[in-house]
Structure formats: C-alpha cells, structure tokens
XYZ file of N, CA and C in Angstrom:
309
model
N 7.244 -3.819 -26.169
C 6.862 -5.006 -25.638
C 6.010 -4.473 -24.348
N 4.977 -5.410 -24.235
C 4.025 -5.040 -23.105
C 4.426 -6.028 -22.020
N 3.883 -5.809 -20.767
C 3.669 -6.735 -19.808
C 3.441 -7.987 -19.879
N 2.503 -8.376 -20.767
C 1.835 -9.609 -20.949
C 2.953 -10.488 -21.797
N 3.647 -9.653 -22.720
C 4.584 -10.334 -23.669
C 5.766 -10.544 -22.802
N 6.159 -9.605 -21.871
C 7.180 -9.979 -21.029
C 6.981 -11.063 -20.385
N 5.900 -11.363 -19.693
C 5.559 -12.718 -19.050
C 5.481 -13.955 -19.989
N 5.013 -13.728 -21.154
C 5.280 -14.927 -21.967
C 6.599 -15.281 -22.320
N 7.333 -14.350 -22.575
C 9.084 -14.358 -22.732
C 9.809 -15.231 -21.855
N 9.384 -14.727 -20.590
C 10.166 -15.270 -19.421
C 9.156 -15.752 -18.308
N 8.743 -16.916 -18.707
C 7.847 -17.918 -18.001
C 7.966 -17.890 -16.498
N 9.057 -17.615 -15.957
C 9.320 -17.532 -14.525
C 8.689 -16.349 -13.955
N 8.375 -15.157 -14.714
C 7.668 -14.209 -14.076
C 6.296 -14.312 -13.667
N 5.956 -14.582 -12.408
C 4.698 -14.655 -12.046
C 3.862 -13.407 -11.723
N 4.433 -12.191 -11.615
C 3.879 -11.202 -11.155
C 4.700 -9.890 -11.653
N 3.826 -8.843 -12.323
C 4.642 -7.631 -12.621
C 3.858 -6.637 -11.900
N 4.653 -5.759 -11.138
C 3.960 -4.462 -10.342
C 4.834 -3.202 -11.030
N 3.696 -2.341 -11.189
C 3.882 -0.979 -11.622
C 3.546 0.301 -10.631
N 4.363 1.081 -10.298
C 3.805 1.907 -9.276
C 2.913 3.073 -10.289
N 1.825 3.135 -9.925
C 0.912 4.126 -10.577
C 0.811 5.337 -10.121
N 1.232 5.479 -8.905
C 1.064 6.932 -7.948
C 1.820 6.662 -6.619
N 2.087 7.900 -6.158
C 2.438 7.928 -4.775
C 1.854 9.197 -4.074
N 0.941 8.911 -3.012
C 0.176 9.846 -2.290
C 0.647 10.443 -1.102
N 0.794 11.434 -0.919
C 1.325 11.926 0.360
C -0.027 12.815 1.207
N -0.096 12.336 2.418
C -1.288 13.044 3.259
C -0.721 13.292 4.449
N -0.788 14.704 4.557
C -0.522 15.462 5.779
C -1.520 15.101 6.946
N -1.105 14.776 8.277
C -1.984 14.615 9.011
C -1.811 15.449 10.502
N -2.687 16.001 10.698
C -2.552 17.163 11.908
C -1.946 16.333 13.142
N -1.156 16.963 13.887
C -0.709 16.444 15.097
C -0.160 15.180 15.266
N 0.649 14.595 14.198
C 1.081 13.306 13.958
C 2.524 13.584 13.954
N 3.206 12.948 14.554
C 4.622 12.997 14.586
C 5.457 12.507 13.380
N 4.531 11.287 12.726
C 5.426 10.696 11.829
C 4.674 11.155 10.158
N 4.042 12.342 10.351
C 3.203 12.936 8.966
C 4.401 13.149 7.921
N 4.245 12.781 6.686
C 3.017 12.756 6.127
C 2.970 11.171 6.024
N 1.430 10.741 5.977
C 1.543 9.170 5.531
C 1.500 9.080 3.918
N 2.481 8.236 3.585
C 2.655 8.039 2.174
C 1.987 6.872 1.572
N 1.230 6.893 0.748
C 0.597 5.410 0.105
C 1.115 5.466 -1.419
N 1.792 4.271 -1.474
C 2.386 3.775 -2.835
C 1.044 2.960 -3.678
N 0.631 3.362 -4.645
C -0.119 2.341 -5.229
C 0.354 1.630 -6.476
N 0.204 0.469 -6.486
C 0.879 -0.510 -7.505
C -0.395 -1.174 -8.292
N -0.153 -1.290 -9.531
C -0.857 -1.940 -10.578
C -0.364 -3.424 -10.367
N -1.019 -4.645 -10.196
C -0.222 -6.070 -10.365
C -0.956 -6.656 -11.423
N -0.086 -7.205 -12.368
C -0.446 -8.116 -13.437
C 0.077 -9.322 -13.057
N -1.037 -10.506 -13.177
C -0.289 -11.640 -13.009
C -1.336 -12.605 -13.823
N -1.446 -13.794 -13.511
C -2.055 -14.764 -14.423
C -3.707 -14.709 -14.159
N -4.098 -14.045 -13.000
C -5.225 -13.740 -12.809
C -5.769 -12.371 -13.264
N -5.220 -11.759 -13.925
C -5.449 -10.584 -14.473
C -4.861 -9.309 -13.820
N -5.639 -8.157 -13.736
C -4.922 -7.043 -12.969
C -5.702 -6.582 -11.858
N -4.987 -6.020 -10.754
C -5.640 -5.558 -9.851
C -4.398 -4.481 -9.175
N -5.134 -3.680 -8.217
C -4.368 -2.562 -7.600
C -4.244 -2.840 -6.070
N -2.900 -2.349 -5.656
C -2.925 -2.455 -4.199
C -2.382 -1.146 -3.713
N -2.686 -0.630 -2.422
C -2.162 0.579 -1.756
C -1.149 0.139 -0.805
N 0.011 0.665 -0.479
C 0.743 0.178 0.553
C 1.258 1.408 1.145
N 0.796 1.741 2.403
C 1.494 2.683 3.339
C 2.778 2.628 3.708
N 3.270 3.804 4.088
C 4.482 3.679 4.763
C 4.554 3.504 6.243
N 3.460 3.723 6.726
C 3.144 3.815 8.227
C 2.400 2.384 8.564
N 2.643 1.890 9.672
C 1.502 0.661 10.139
C 1.229 1.563 11.698
N 0.083 1.156 11.997
C -0.672 1.503 13.197
C -0.965 0.559 14.017
N -0.311 0.438 15.359
C -1.044 -0.535 16.559
C -2.050 0.066 17.320
N -3.190 -0.167 17.344
C -4.527 0.412 18.192
C -4.142 -0.046 19.608
N -4.906 0.694 20.306
C -4.747 0.246 22.070
C -5.234 -1.228 22.154
N -4.644 -1.993 22.841
C -4.959 -3.204 22.944
C -4.825 -4.237 22.022
N -4.491 -3.810 20.628
C -4.015 -4.672 19.518
C -2.661 -5.363 19.764
N -2.730 -6.622 19.352
C -1.582 -7.532 19.664
C -0.335 -6.860 18.692
N -0.565 -6.601 17.572
C 0.612 -6.222 16.605
C 0.112 -4.901 15.540
N 0.974 -4.540 14.823
C 0.788 -3.347 14.016
C -0.104 -3.878 12.726
N -0.831 -2.779 12.073
C -1.729 -3.141 11.128
C -1.183 -2.296 9.984
N -1.360 -2.916 8.752
C -1.181 -2.219 7.376
C -2.239 -2.941 6.478
N -3.156 -2.321 5.952
C -4.013 -2.800 4.804
C -3.266 -3.046 3.438
N -3.283 -4.108 2.916
C -2.702 -4.369 1.589
C -3.554 -5.302 0.834
N -4.799 -5.053 0.742
C -5.857 -6.017 -0.085
C -5.837 -5.606 -1.501
N -5.666 -6.602 -2.272
C -6.054 -6.191 -4.090
C -7.347 -5.580 -4.239
N -7.467 -4.632 -5.038
C -8.957 -3.889 -5.368
C -8.892 -3.777 -6.839
N -9.947 -3.290 -7.272
C -10.283 -3.093 -8.822
C -9.677 -1.942 -9.373
N -9.588 -0.823 -8.550
C -9.201 0.394 -9.214
C -7.944 1.047 -8.501
N -7.311 2.094 -8.906
C -6.539 2.777 -8.250
C -6.926 3.436 -7.193
N -8.195 4.018 -7.434
C -8.890 4.954 -6.324
C -9.196 3.906 -5.183
N -9.636 2.655 -5.506
C -9.864 1.876 -4.375
C -8.880 1.396 -3.641
N -7.734 1.180 -4.326
C -6.529 0.620 -3.349
C -6.029 1.863 -2.480
N -5.983 3.165 -3.069
C -5.875 4.307 -2.259
C -6.572 4.370 -1.014
N -7.868 4.320 -1.178
C -8.989 4.315 -0.285
C -8.791 3.287 0.929
N -8.700 2.019 0.470
C -8.390 0.931 1.179
C -7.326 1.239 2.147
N -5.956 1.533 1.685
C -5.037 1.839 2.518
C -5.056 2.743 3.419
N -5.703 4.010 3.236
C -5.862 5.289 4.048
C -7.118 4.754 5.188
N -8.104 3.859 4.522
C -9.074 3.363 5.767
C -8.581 2.435 6.577
N -7.524 1.551 6.486
C -6.785 0.718 7.056
C -6.050 1.405 8.213
N -5.255 2.564 7.756
C -4.453 3.335 8.845
C -5.528 3.974 9.755
N -6.424 4.744 9.102
C -7.219 5.380 10.262
C -8.160 4.821 10.932
N -8.313 3.320 10.600
C -9.108 2.421 11.461
C -8.769 2.292 12.907
N -7.206 2.328 13.122
C -6.951 2.207 14.310
C -6.062 3.236 15.049
N -6.131 4.241 14.195
C -5.558 5.453 14.765
C -6.331 6.136 15.795
N -5.467 6.393 16.745
C -6.337 7.117 18.076
C -5.123 7.735 18.743
N -5.359 8.595 19.901
C -4.331 9.240 20.510
C -3.527 8.130 21.303
N -4.134 6.938 21.706
C -3.454 5.686 22.275
C -2.532 4.942 21.447
N -2.861 4.951 20.061
C -2.201 3.923 19.123
C -0.645 4.369 18.793
N 0.037 3.345 18.646
C 1.340 3.525 18.304
C 1.725 3.373 16.709
N 2.531 4.073 16.292
C 2.716 4.256 14.623
C 4.254 3.828 14.407
N 4.525 2.883 13.410
C 5.727 2.563 13.079
C 5.835 2.637 11.765
N 7.082 3.489 11.122
C 7.325 3.661 9.649
C 7.902 2.276 9.321
N 7.540 2.059 8.022
C 8.087 0.854 7.303
C 9.259 1.255 6.679
N 10.527 0.524 7.124
C 11.510 0.558 6.335
C 11.649 0.137 4.899
N 12.495 0.641 4.120
C 12.395 0.142 2.529
C 10.980 0.035 1.836
N 9.963 1.021 2.149
C 8.820 0.953 1.782
C 8.909 1.266 0.508
C-alpha cells in the first residue's frame, strides 16, 4: 500500500510525513552543539514537498522571539539548506539559543 492509497482509504488523513533523513552539524564554540535537522517528505492533496526542522531555535540580538525556518521546499537538499540557513541567519555571539523539546 502506498501513501496515496492510504489517503484514499482513510479520507480523514490530510497529510502524511516521512522522515527521510536526520543530519547533525557540529558547530564550533556552541554550547548546544550539534545542530540537528530532521528532513521530512510531506504528501498531501497539493503534491509532495520537503521540510527541514531544526532541534534548535535562535533569537538574534534585538529580536522579539526565537526563529526556526520551516518552509516547504521542492527537494530534500533544499529543505536541509533552508533549515541551516534559517539558523545561521540569526546566530551571533549575542544571540540566544533554545532547544526544542520533542523535536
């Protein structure tokens, strides 16, 4: 049975996610290392996409809240890159880092 068959059989399923990879990035001089990024393939009525979900959120100096990029992308590689770019965009010596529970 494929994911599409499962969605047809159980019409209340609106989306199916499959973890297609977990990547760990060691970061120099960072207390919360490693940065872990879980890439999921998402299947829904609109088709398929990929999302990268980091285990860490970062709050840049002067920012109101923590940030973690989770934008749907076309490929696994783009999702991994987006999650890493979102983390490093706000990372500095003055930023705060928060680990996500139940990541």
